[in-house]
Coordinates of C-alpha atoms and ligand atoms in Angstrom, one line a residue:
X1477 CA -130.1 180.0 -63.8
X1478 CA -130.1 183.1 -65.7
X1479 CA -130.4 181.3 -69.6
X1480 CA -128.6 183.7 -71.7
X1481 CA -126.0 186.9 -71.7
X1482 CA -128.9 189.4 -71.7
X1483 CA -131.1 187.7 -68.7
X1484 CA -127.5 187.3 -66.7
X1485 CA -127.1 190.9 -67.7
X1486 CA -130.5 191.9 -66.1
X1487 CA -130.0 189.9 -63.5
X1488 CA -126.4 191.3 -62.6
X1489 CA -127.3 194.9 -62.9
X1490 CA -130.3 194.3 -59.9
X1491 CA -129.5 195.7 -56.9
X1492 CA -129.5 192.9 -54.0
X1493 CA -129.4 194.5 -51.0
X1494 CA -131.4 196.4 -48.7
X1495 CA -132.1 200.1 -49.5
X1496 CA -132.2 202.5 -46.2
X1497 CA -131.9 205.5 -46.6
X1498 CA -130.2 206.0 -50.2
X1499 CA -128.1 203.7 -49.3
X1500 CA -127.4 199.6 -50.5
X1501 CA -126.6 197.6 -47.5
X1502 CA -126.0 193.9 -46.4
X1503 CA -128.4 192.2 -44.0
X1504 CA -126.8 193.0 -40.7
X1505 CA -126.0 189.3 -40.1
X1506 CA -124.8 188.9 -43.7
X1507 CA -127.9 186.6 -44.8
X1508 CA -129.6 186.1 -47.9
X1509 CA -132.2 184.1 -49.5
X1510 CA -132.5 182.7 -53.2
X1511 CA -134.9 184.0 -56.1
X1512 CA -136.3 181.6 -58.0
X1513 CA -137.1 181.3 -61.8
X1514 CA -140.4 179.6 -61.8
X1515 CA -140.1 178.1 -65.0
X1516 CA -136.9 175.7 -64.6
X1517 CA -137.4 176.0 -60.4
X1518 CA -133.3 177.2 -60.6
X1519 CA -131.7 179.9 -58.7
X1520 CA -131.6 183.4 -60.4
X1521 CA -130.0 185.2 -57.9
X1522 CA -129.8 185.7 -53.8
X1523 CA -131.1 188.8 -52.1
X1524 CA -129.9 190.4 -48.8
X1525 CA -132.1 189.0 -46.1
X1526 CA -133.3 191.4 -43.5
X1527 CA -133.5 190.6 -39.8
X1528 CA -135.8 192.4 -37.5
X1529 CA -133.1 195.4 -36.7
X1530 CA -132.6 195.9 -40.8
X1531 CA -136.5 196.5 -40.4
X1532 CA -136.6 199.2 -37.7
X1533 CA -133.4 200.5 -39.6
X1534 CA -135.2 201.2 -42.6
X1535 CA -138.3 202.8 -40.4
X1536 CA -135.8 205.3 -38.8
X1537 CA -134.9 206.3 -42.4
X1538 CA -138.5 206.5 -42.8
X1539 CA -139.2 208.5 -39.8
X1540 CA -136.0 210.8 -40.6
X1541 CA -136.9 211.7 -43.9
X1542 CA -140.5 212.7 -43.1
X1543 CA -140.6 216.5 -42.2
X1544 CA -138.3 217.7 -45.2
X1545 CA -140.3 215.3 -47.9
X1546 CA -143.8 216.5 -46.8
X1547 CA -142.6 219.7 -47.1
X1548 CA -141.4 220.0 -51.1
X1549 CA -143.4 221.3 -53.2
X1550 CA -146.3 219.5 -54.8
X1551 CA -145.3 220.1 -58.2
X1552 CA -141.9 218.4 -56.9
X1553 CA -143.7 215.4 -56.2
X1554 CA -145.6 215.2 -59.2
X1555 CA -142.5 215.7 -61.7
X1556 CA -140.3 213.0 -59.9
X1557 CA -143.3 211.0 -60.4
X1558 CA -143.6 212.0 -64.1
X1559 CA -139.8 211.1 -64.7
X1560 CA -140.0 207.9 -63.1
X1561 CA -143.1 207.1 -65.7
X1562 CA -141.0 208.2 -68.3
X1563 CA -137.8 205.4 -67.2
X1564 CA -140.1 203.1 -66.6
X1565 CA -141.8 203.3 -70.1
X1566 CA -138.1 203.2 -72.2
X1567 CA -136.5 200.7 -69.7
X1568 CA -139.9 198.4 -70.2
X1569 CA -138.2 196.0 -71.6
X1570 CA -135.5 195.1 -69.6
X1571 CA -138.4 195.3 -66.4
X1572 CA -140.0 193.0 -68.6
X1573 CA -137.9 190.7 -69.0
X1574 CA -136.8 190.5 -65.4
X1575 CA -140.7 190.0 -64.2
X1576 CA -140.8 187.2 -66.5
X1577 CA -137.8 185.6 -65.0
X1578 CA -138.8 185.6 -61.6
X1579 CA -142.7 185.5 -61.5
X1580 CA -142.8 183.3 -65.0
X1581 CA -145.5 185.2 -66.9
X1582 CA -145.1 185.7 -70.7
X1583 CA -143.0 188.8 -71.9
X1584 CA -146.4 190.1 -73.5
X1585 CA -148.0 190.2 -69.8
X1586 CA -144.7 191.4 -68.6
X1587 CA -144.8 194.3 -70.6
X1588 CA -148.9 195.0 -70.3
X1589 CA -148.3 195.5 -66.3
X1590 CA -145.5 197.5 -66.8
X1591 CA -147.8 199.9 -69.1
X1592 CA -150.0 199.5 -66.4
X1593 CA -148.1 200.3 -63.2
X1594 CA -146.4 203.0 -65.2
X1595 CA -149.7 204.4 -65.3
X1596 CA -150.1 205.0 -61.5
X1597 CA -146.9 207.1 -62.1
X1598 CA -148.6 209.5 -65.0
X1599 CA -151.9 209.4 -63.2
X1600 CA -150.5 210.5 -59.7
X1601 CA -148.0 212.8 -60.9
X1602 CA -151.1 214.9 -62.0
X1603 CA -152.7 214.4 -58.6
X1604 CA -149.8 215.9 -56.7
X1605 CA -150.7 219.3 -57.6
X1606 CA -154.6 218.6 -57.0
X1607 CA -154.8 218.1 -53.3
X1608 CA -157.4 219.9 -52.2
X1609 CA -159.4 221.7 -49.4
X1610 CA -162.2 223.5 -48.0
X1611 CA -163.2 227.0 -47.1
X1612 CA -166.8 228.1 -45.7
X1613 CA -168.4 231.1 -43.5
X1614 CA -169.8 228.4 -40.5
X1615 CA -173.2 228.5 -39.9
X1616 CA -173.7 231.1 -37.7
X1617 CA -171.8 233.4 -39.3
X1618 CA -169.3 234.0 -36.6
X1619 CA -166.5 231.6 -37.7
X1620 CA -165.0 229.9 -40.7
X1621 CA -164.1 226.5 -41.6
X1622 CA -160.6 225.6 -43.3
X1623 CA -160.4 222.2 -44.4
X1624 CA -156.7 221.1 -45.0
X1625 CA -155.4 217.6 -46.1
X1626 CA -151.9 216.8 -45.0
X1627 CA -149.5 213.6 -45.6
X1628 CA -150.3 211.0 -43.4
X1629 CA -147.2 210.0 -42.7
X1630 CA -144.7 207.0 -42.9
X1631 CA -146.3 203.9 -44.3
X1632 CA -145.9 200.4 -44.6
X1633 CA -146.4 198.8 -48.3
X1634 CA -146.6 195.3 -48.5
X1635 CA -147.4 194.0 -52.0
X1636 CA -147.5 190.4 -53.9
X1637 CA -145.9 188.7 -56.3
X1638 CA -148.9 188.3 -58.9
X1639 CA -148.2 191.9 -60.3
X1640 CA -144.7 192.5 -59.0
X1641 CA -144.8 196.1 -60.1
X1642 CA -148.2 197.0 -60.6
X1643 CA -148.8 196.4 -57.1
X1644 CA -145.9 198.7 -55.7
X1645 CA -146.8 201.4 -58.1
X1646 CA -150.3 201.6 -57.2
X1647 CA -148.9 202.1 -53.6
X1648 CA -145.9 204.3 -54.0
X1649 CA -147.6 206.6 -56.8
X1650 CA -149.9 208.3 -54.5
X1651 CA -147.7 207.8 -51.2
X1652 CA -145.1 209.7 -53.2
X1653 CA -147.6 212.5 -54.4
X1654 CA -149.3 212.9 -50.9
X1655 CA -145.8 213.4 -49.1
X1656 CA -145.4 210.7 -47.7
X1657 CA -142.4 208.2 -46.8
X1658 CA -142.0 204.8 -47.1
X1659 CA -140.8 201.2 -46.3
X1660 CA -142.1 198.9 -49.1
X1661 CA -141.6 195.1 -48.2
X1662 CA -141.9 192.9 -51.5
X1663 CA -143.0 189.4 -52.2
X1664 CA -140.1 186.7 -51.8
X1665 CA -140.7 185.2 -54.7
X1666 CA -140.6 188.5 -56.6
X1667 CA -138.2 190.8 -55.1
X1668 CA -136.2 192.3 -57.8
X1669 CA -138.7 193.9 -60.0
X1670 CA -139.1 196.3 -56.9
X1671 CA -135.5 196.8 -56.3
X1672 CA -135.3 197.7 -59.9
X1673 CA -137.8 200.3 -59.2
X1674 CA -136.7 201.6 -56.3
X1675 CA -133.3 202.3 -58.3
X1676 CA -135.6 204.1 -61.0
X1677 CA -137.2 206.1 -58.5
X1678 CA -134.0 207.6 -57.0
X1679 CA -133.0 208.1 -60.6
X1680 CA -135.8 210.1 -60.9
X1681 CA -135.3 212.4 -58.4
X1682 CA -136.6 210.9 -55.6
X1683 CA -134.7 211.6 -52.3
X1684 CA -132.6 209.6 -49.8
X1685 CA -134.9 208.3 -47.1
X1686 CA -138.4 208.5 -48.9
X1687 CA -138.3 204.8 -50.4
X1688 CA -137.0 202.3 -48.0
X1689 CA -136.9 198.8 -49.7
X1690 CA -136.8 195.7 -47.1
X1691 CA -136.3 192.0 -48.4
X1692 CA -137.0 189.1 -46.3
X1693 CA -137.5 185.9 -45.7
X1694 CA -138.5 186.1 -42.0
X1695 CA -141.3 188.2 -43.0
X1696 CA -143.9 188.2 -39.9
X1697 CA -140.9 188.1 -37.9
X1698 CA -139.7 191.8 -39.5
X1699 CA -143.1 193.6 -40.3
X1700 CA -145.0 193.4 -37.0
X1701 CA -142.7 195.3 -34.9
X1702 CA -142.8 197.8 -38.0
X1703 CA -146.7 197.7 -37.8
X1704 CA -146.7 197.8 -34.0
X1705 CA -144.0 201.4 -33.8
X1706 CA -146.3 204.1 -33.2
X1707 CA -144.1 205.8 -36.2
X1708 CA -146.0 204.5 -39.0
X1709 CA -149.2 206.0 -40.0
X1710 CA -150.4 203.9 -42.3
X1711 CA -150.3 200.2 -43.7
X1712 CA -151.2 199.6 -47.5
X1713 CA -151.4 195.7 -48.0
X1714 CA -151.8 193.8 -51.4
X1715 CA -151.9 189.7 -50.6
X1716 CA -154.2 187.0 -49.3
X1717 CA -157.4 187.7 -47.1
X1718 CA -155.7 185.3 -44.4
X1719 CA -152.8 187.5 -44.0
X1720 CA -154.7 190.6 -44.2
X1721 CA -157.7 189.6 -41.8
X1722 CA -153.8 189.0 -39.5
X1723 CA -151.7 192.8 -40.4
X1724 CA -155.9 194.7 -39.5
X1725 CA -155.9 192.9 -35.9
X1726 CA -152.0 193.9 -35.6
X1727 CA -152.6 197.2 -37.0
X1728 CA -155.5 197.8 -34.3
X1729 CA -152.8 198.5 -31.9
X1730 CA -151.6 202.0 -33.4
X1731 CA -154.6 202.4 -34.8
X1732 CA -153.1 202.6 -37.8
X1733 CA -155.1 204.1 -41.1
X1734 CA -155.1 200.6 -43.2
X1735 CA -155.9 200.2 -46.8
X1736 CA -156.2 196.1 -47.4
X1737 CA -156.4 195.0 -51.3
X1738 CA -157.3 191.0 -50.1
X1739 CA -158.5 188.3 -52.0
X1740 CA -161.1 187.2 -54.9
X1741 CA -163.3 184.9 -56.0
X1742 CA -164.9 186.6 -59.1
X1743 CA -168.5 185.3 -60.8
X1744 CA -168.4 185.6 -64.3
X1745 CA -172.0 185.4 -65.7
X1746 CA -173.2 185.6 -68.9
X1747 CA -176.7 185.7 -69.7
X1748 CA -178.8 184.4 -72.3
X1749 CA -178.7 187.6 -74.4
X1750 CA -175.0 188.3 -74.3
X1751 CA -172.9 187.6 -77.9
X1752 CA -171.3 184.8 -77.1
X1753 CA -167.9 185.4 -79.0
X1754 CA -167.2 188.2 -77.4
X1755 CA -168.4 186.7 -73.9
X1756 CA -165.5 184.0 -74.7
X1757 CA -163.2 186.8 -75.4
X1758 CA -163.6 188.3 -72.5
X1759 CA -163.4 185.2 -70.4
X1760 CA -160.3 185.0 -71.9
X1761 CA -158.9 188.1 -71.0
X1762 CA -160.7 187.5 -67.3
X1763 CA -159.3 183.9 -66.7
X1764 CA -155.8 183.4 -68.6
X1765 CA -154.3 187.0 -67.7
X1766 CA -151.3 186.5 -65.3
X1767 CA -152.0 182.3 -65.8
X1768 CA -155.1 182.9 -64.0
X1769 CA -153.0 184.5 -61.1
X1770 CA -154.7 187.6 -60.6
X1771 CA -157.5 188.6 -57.5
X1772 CA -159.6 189.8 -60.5
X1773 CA -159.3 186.6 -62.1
X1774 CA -162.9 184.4 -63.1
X1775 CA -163.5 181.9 -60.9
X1776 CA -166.6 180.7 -61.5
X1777 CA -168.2 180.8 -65.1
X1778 CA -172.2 181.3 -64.7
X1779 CA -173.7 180.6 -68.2
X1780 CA -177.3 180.4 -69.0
X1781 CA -178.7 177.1 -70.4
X1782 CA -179.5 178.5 -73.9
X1783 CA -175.4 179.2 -74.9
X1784 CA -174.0 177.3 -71.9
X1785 CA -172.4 174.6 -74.6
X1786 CA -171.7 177.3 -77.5
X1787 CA -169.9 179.1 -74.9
X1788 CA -168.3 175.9 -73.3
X1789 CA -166.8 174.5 -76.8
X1790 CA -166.0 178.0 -78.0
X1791 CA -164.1 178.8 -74.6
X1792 CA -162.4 175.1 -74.7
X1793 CA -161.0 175.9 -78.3
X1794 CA -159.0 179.0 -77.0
X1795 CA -157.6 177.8 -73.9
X1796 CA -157.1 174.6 -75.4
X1797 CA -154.7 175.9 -78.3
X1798 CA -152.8 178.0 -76.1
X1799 CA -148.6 177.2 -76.3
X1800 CA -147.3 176.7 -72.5
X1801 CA -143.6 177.1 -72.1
X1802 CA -141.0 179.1 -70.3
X1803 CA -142.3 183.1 -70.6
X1804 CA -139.0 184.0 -72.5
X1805 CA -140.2 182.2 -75.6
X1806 CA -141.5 183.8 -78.6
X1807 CA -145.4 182.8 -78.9
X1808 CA -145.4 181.3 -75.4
X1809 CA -149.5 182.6 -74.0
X1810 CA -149.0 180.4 -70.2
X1811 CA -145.9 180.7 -68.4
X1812 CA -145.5 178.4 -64.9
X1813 CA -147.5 178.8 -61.9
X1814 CA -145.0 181.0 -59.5
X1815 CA -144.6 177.9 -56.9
X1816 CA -144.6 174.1 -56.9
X1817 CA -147.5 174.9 -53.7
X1818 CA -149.7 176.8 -56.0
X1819 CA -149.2 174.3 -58.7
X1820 CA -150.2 171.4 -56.6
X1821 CA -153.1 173.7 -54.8
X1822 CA -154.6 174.0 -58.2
X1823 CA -154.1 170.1 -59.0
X1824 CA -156.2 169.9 -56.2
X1825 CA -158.9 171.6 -56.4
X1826 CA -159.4 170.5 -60.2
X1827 CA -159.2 166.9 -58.7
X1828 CA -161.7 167.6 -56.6
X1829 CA -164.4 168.8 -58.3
X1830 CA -163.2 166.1 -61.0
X1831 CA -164.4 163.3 -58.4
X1832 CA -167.4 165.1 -57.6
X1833 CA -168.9 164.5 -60.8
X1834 CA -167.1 167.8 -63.2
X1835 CA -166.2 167.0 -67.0
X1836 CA -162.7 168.3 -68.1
X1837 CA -163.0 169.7 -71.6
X1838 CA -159.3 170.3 -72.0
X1839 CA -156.5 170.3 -69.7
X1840 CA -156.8 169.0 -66.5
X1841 CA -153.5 167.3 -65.9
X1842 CA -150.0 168.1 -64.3
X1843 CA -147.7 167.7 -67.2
X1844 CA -144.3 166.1 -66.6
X1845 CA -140.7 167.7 -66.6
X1846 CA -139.0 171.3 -65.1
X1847 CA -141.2 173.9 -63.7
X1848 CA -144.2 174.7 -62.3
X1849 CA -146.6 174.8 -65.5
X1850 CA -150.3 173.9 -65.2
X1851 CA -152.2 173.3 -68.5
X1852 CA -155.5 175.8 -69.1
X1853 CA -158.3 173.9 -68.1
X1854 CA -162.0 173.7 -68.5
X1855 CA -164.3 172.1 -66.7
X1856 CA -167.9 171.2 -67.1
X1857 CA -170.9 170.4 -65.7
X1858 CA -169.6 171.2 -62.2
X1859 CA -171.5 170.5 -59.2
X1860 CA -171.6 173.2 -56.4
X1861 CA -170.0 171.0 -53.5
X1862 CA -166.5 171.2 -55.7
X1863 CA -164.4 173.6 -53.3
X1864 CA -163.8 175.7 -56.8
X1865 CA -167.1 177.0 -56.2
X1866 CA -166.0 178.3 -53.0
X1867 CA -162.3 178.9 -52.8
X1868 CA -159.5 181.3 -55.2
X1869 CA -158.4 178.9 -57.6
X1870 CA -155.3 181.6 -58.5
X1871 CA -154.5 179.3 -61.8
X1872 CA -155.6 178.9 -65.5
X1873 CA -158.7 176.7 -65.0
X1874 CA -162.3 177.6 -65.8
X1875 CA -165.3 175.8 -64.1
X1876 CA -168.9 176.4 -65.9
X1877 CA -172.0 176.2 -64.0
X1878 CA -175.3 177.2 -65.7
X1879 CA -178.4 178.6 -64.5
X1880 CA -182.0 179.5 -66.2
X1881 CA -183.4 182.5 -64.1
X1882 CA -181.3 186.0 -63.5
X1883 CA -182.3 185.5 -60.1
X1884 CA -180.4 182.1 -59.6
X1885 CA -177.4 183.5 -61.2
X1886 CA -177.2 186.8 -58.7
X1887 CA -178.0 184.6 -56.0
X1888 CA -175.1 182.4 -57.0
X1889 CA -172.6 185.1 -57.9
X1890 CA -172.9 186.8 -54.7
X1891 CA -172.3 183.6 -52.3
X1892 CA -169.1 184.4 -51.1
X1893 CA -167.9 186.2 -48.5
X1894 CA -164.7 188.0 -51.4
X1895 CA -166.6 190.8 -53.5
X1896 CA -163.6 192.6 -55.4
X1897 CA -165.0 192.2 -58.8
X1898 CA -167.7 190.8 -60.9
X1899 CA -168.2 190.3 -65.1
X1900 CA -171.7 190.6 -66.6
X1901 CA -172.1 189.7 -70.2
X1902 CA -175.6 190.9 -71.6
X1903 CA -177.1 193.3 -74.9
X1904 CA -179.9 194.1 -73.1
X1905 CA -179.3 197.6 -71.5
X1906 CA -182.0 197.4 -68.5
X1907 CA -180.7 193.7 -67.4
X1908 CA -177.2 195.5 -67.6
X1909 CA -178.2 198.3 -64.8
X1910 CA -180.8 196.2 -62.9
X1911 CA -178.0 193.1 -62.4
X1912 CA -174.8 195.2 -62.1
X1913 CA -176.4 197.1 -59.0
X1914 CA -177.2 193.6 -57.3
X1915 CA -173.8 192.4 -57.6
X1916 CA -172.1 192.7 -54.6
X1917 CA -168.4 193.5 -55.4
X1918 CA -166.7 197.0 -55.3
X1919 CA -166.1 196.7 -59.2
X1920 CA -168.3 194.9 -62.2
X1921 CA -166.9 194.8 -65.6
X1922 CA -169.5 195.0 -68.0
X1923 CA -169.2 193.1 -71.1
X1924 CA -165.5 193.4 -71.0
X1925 CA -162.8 190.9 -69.6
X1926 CA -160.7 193.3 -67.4
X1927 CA -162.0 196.6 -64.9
X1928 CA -158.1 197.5 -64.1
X1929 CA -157.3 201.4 -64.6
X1930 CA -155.3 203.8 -62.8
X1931 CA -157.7 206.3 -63.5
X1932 CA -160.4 204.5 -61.7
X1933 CA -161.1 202.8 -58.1
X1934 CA -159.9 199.5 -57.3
X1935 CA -161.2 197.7 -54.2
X1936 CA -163.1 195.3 -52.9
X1937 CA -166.6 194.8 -50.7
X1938 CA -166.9 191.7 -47.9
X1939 CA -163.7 189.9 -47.3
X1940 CA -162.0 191.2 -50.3
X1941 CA -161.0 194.2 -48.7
X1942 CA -160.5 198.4 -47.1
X1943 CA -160.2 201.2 -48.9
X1944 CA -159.4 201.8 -52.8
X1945 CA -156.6 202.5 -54.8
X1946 CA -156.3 204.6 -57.8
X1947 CA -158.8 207.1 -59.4
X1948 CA -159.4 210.5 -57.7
X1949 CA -160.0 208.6 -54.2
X1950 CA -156.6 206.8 -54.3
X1951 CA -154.5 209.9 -53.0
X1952 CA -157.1 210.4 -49.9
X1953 CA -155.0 207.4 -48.3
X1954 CA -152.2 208.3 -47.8
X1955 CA -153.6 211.7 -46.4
X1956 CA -155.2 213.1 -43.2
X1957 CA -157.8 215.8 -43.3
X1958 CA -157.5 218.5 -40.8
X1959 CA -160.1 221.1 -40.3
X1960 CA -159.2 224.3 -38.6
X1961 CA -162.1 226.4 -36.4
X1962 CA -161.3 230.1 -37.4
X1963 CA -163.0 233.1 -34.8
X1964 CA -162.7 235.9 -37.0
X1965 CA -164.1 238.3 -34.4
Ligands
LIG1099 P1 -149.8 186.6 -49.2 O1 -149.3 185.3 -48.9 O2 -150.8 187.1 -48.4 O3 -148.5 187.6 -49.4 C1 -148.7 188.9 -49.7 C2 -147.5 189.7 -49.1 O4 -147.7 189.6 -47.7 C3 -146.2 189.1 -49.4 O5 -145.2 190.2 -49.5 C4 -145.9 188.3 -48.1 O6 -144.5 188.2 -47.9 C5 -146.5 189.2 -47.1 N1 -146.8 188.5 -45.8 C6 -147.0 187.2 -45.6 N2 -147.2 186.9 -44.3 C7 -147.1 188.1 -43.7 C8 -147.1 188.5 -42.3 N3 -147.4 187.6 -41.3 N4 -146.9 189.8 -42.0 C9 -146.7 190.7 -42.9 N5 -146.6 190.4 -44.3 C10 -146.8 189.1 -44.6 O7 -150.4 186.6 -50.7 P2 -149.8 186.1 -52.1 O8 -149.8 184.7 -52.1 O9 -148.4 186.8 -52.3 O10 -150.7 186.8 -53.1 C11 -151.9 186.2 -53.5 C12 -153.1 186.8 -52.9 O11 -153.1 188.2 -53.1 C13 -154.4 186.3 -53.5 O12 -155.3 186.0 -52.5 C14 -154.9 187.5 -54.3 O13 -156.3 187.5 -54.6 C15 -154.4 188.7 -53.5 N6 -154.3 189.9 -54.4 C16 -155.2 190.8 -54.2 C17 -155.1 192.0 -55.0 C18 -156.2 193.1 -54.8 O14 -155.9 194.1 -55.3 N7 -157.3 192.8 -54.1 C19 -154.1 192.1 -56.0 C20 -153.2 191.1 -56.1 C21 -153.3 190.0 -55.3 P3 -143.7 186.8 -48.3 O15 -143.8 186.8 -49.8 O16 -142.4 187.0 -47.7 O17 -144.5 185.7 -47.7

């Protein structure tokens, strides 16, 4: 339940149904399902629940809305986008506070992702006017070669619940820039920060038709015919490298173009060299942002032998003094886990390596009453058989493993089959280059705790995923190139 006026306010003033074409509708059959506020496990608020028909409905809006929307003007595009930045920005608050009700991450984080997702707004709003081609005398001399890129078409957007907005802007920003139409599918956990957004976007211009918005519970049940109709171009998926490895074999049918943003499983290694303090700060950063719920989130902590126990006790200190609570409370640093599942999934795997020999440091234990909060947890001397060495722990504990040779430690941060992003701690400048090329993950941060930017390519290598979103590459998706063989006589 919504705890006071202004969080019923927010809540009241979501819209709940499905948006098709401009339009707020009821599932067909009248369902709904609940949204949870993670931090009490109590009902915020039901949603409209979209059957299969609802699905296809909001593909013909899609499909309807195509031609005219790929045909305004660039600049168009790029100033509805620019608005839409600028509501975002003054309404961040009250987006804030809604993300924190129903994904349960601190008001501070709330309002970091929306500067974040607003971002992808700003940054594709400038690209909508930068689509470029090509024009060349061909070889011979006879011909010429025009290079054109045109909107792909309608897509499909499915995004998570980690970054409820972030994930849908990084999406929709270049979609919307490109030309293309849209049905965006949210996370069931977190469907109203989208809904908010989709309200924005129409406020800012966008028109009838371009963003459809489905909510469901029945979601394979809704999405594959979606992904199966020969009318959409193009899937852009945000989630788990289970369901993803699922939507590429579906999507093989149409062929579709498929950009896949899948799981992680991020080394953090920091080397002998490396200053220590501000290797802690960044684990910080790398670990406790979202609660640990993020696909760019450490996972394992490789520390050389020399600061291994520097690092350790400086690293317990912080996550140890961190205040848990509900994210609505001044000073709280770790809201809830979103779901009792991925509470008890992280229990797990810190039991685990716990009776394979680990050491907790702090943390380590499910704490009693309401909610679905996890304490930040370190753990030591962790042999490589735990299953956190292997698997996505997607929660706020740290294991540290150390090594004494670079070699070991590349060896042992690449032994995955995820490679979305790795951290590198080091002062030396050639150890810096030489390691960061051998990491095998589409992004490293280097001696800092976080690599997201609109302004730059996000993606991963191996299992963690196709394609790249944001950055001057981010656009290309959502657009086909088209090359034109001119006889000029
Ligand atoms: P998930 O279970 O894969 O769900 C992601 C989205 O896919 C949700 O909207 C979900 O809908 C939908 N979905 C589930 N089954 C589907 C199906 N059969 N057909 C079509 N859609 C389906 O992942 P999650 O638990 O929400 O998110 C956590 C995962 O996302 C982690 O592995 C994390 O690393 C990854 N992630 C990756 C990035 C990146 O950029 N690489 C960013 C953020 C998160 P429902 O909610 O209705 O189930």
């Amino acid at each position: 339940m919504p705890e006071t006026d202004r969080e019923r306010r927010v809540i009241d003033e979501v819209t709940k149904g499905l948006i098709i074409g401009g339009s707020v509708r009821d599932a067909t059959d009248g369902r709904t399902f609940g949204v949870e506020d993670p931090s009490t496990g109590e009902l915020l608020c039901d949603v409209a629940d979209a059957s299969p028909e609802d699905g296809m409905a909001a593909l013909d809006a899609a499909a309807a809305a195509q031609p005219a929307w790929a045909a305004t003007a660039p600049r168009e595009r790029g100033e509805i986008l620019r608005r839409a930045f600028e509501l975002v920005t003054e309404r961040a608050d009250e987006i804030a506070l809604l993300m924190t009700l129903e994904m349960g991450k601190p008001l501070a984080e709330s309002k970091a992702e929306i500067t974040y997702a607003a971002e992808f707004f700003r940054w594709f709003s400038e690209e909508a006017v930068r689509i470029a081609g090509e024009w060349k005398v061909n070889a011979t001399g006879s011909g010429r070669v025009l290079v054109m890129r045109q909107p792909i078409g309608p897509c499909l957007l499915i995004t998570p619940w980690n970054f409820p907005l972030a994930m849908g802007t990084r999406k929709i920003g270049p979609a919307v820039a490109a030309g293309c139409t849209m049905v965006i599918k949210p996370a069931g956990l977190t469907p109203l920060t989208i809904l908010k957004l989709a309200d924005i976007l129409a406020e800012a211009g966008l028109p009838d038709g371009v963003l459809n918005v489905v909510t469901t519970s029945s979601t394979g049940k809704v999405m594959e015919p979606l992904i199966r109709d020969g009318r959409i171009r193009k899937l852009s998926f945000t989630g788990s490298t289970e369901v993803g490895r699922k939507l590429i074999e579906q999507s093989a049918e149409q062929v579709l173009k498929t950009s896949m943003e899948l799981g992680g499983n991020a080394p953090f290694v920091v080397c002998a060299d490396a200053d220590v303090d501000e290797a802690v700060q960044g684990a910080m950063l790398a670990k406790m942002r979202n609660i640990g719920e993020a696909c760019t989130a450490a996972n394992r902590f490789y520390v050389h032998a020399d600061v291994a126990e520097e690092f350790t006790k400086k690293l317990t200190e912080r996550m140890g003094d961190m205040k848990i609570g509900r994210g609505t409370e001044e000073g709280v640093e770790v809201g809830p886990l979103v779901e009792a599942d991925q509470r008890d999934k992280v229990a797990e795997l810190v039991d685990d390596a716990v009776q394979k020999g680990a050491t907790v440091r702090t943390g380590g234990q499910v704490p009693s009453g309401a909610g679905y909060f996890y304490p930040p947890t370190v753990l030591a001397d962790v042999p490589t058989s735990a299953r956190l060495a292997k698997e996505e722990i997607f929660g706020p504990v740290a294991p540290i493993f150390t090594f004494t040779e670079d070699d070991d430690a590349v060896r042992a941060a690449n032994d995955t089959e995820f490679g979305l992003v790795s951290y590198l701690y080091t002062k030396d400048l050639s150890r810096a280059i030489r390691l960061s090329e051998r990491l095998e993950a589409g992004m490293v941060g280097l001696n800092q705790g976080m690599v997201s930017n609109a302004g730059a390519p996000f993606g991963g290598w191996k299992q963690s995923g196709l394609g790249r979103e944001g950055g001057s590459v981010g656009i290309e998706e959502y657009l086909e190139i088209k090359y034109v063989a001119m006889n000029v006589g």
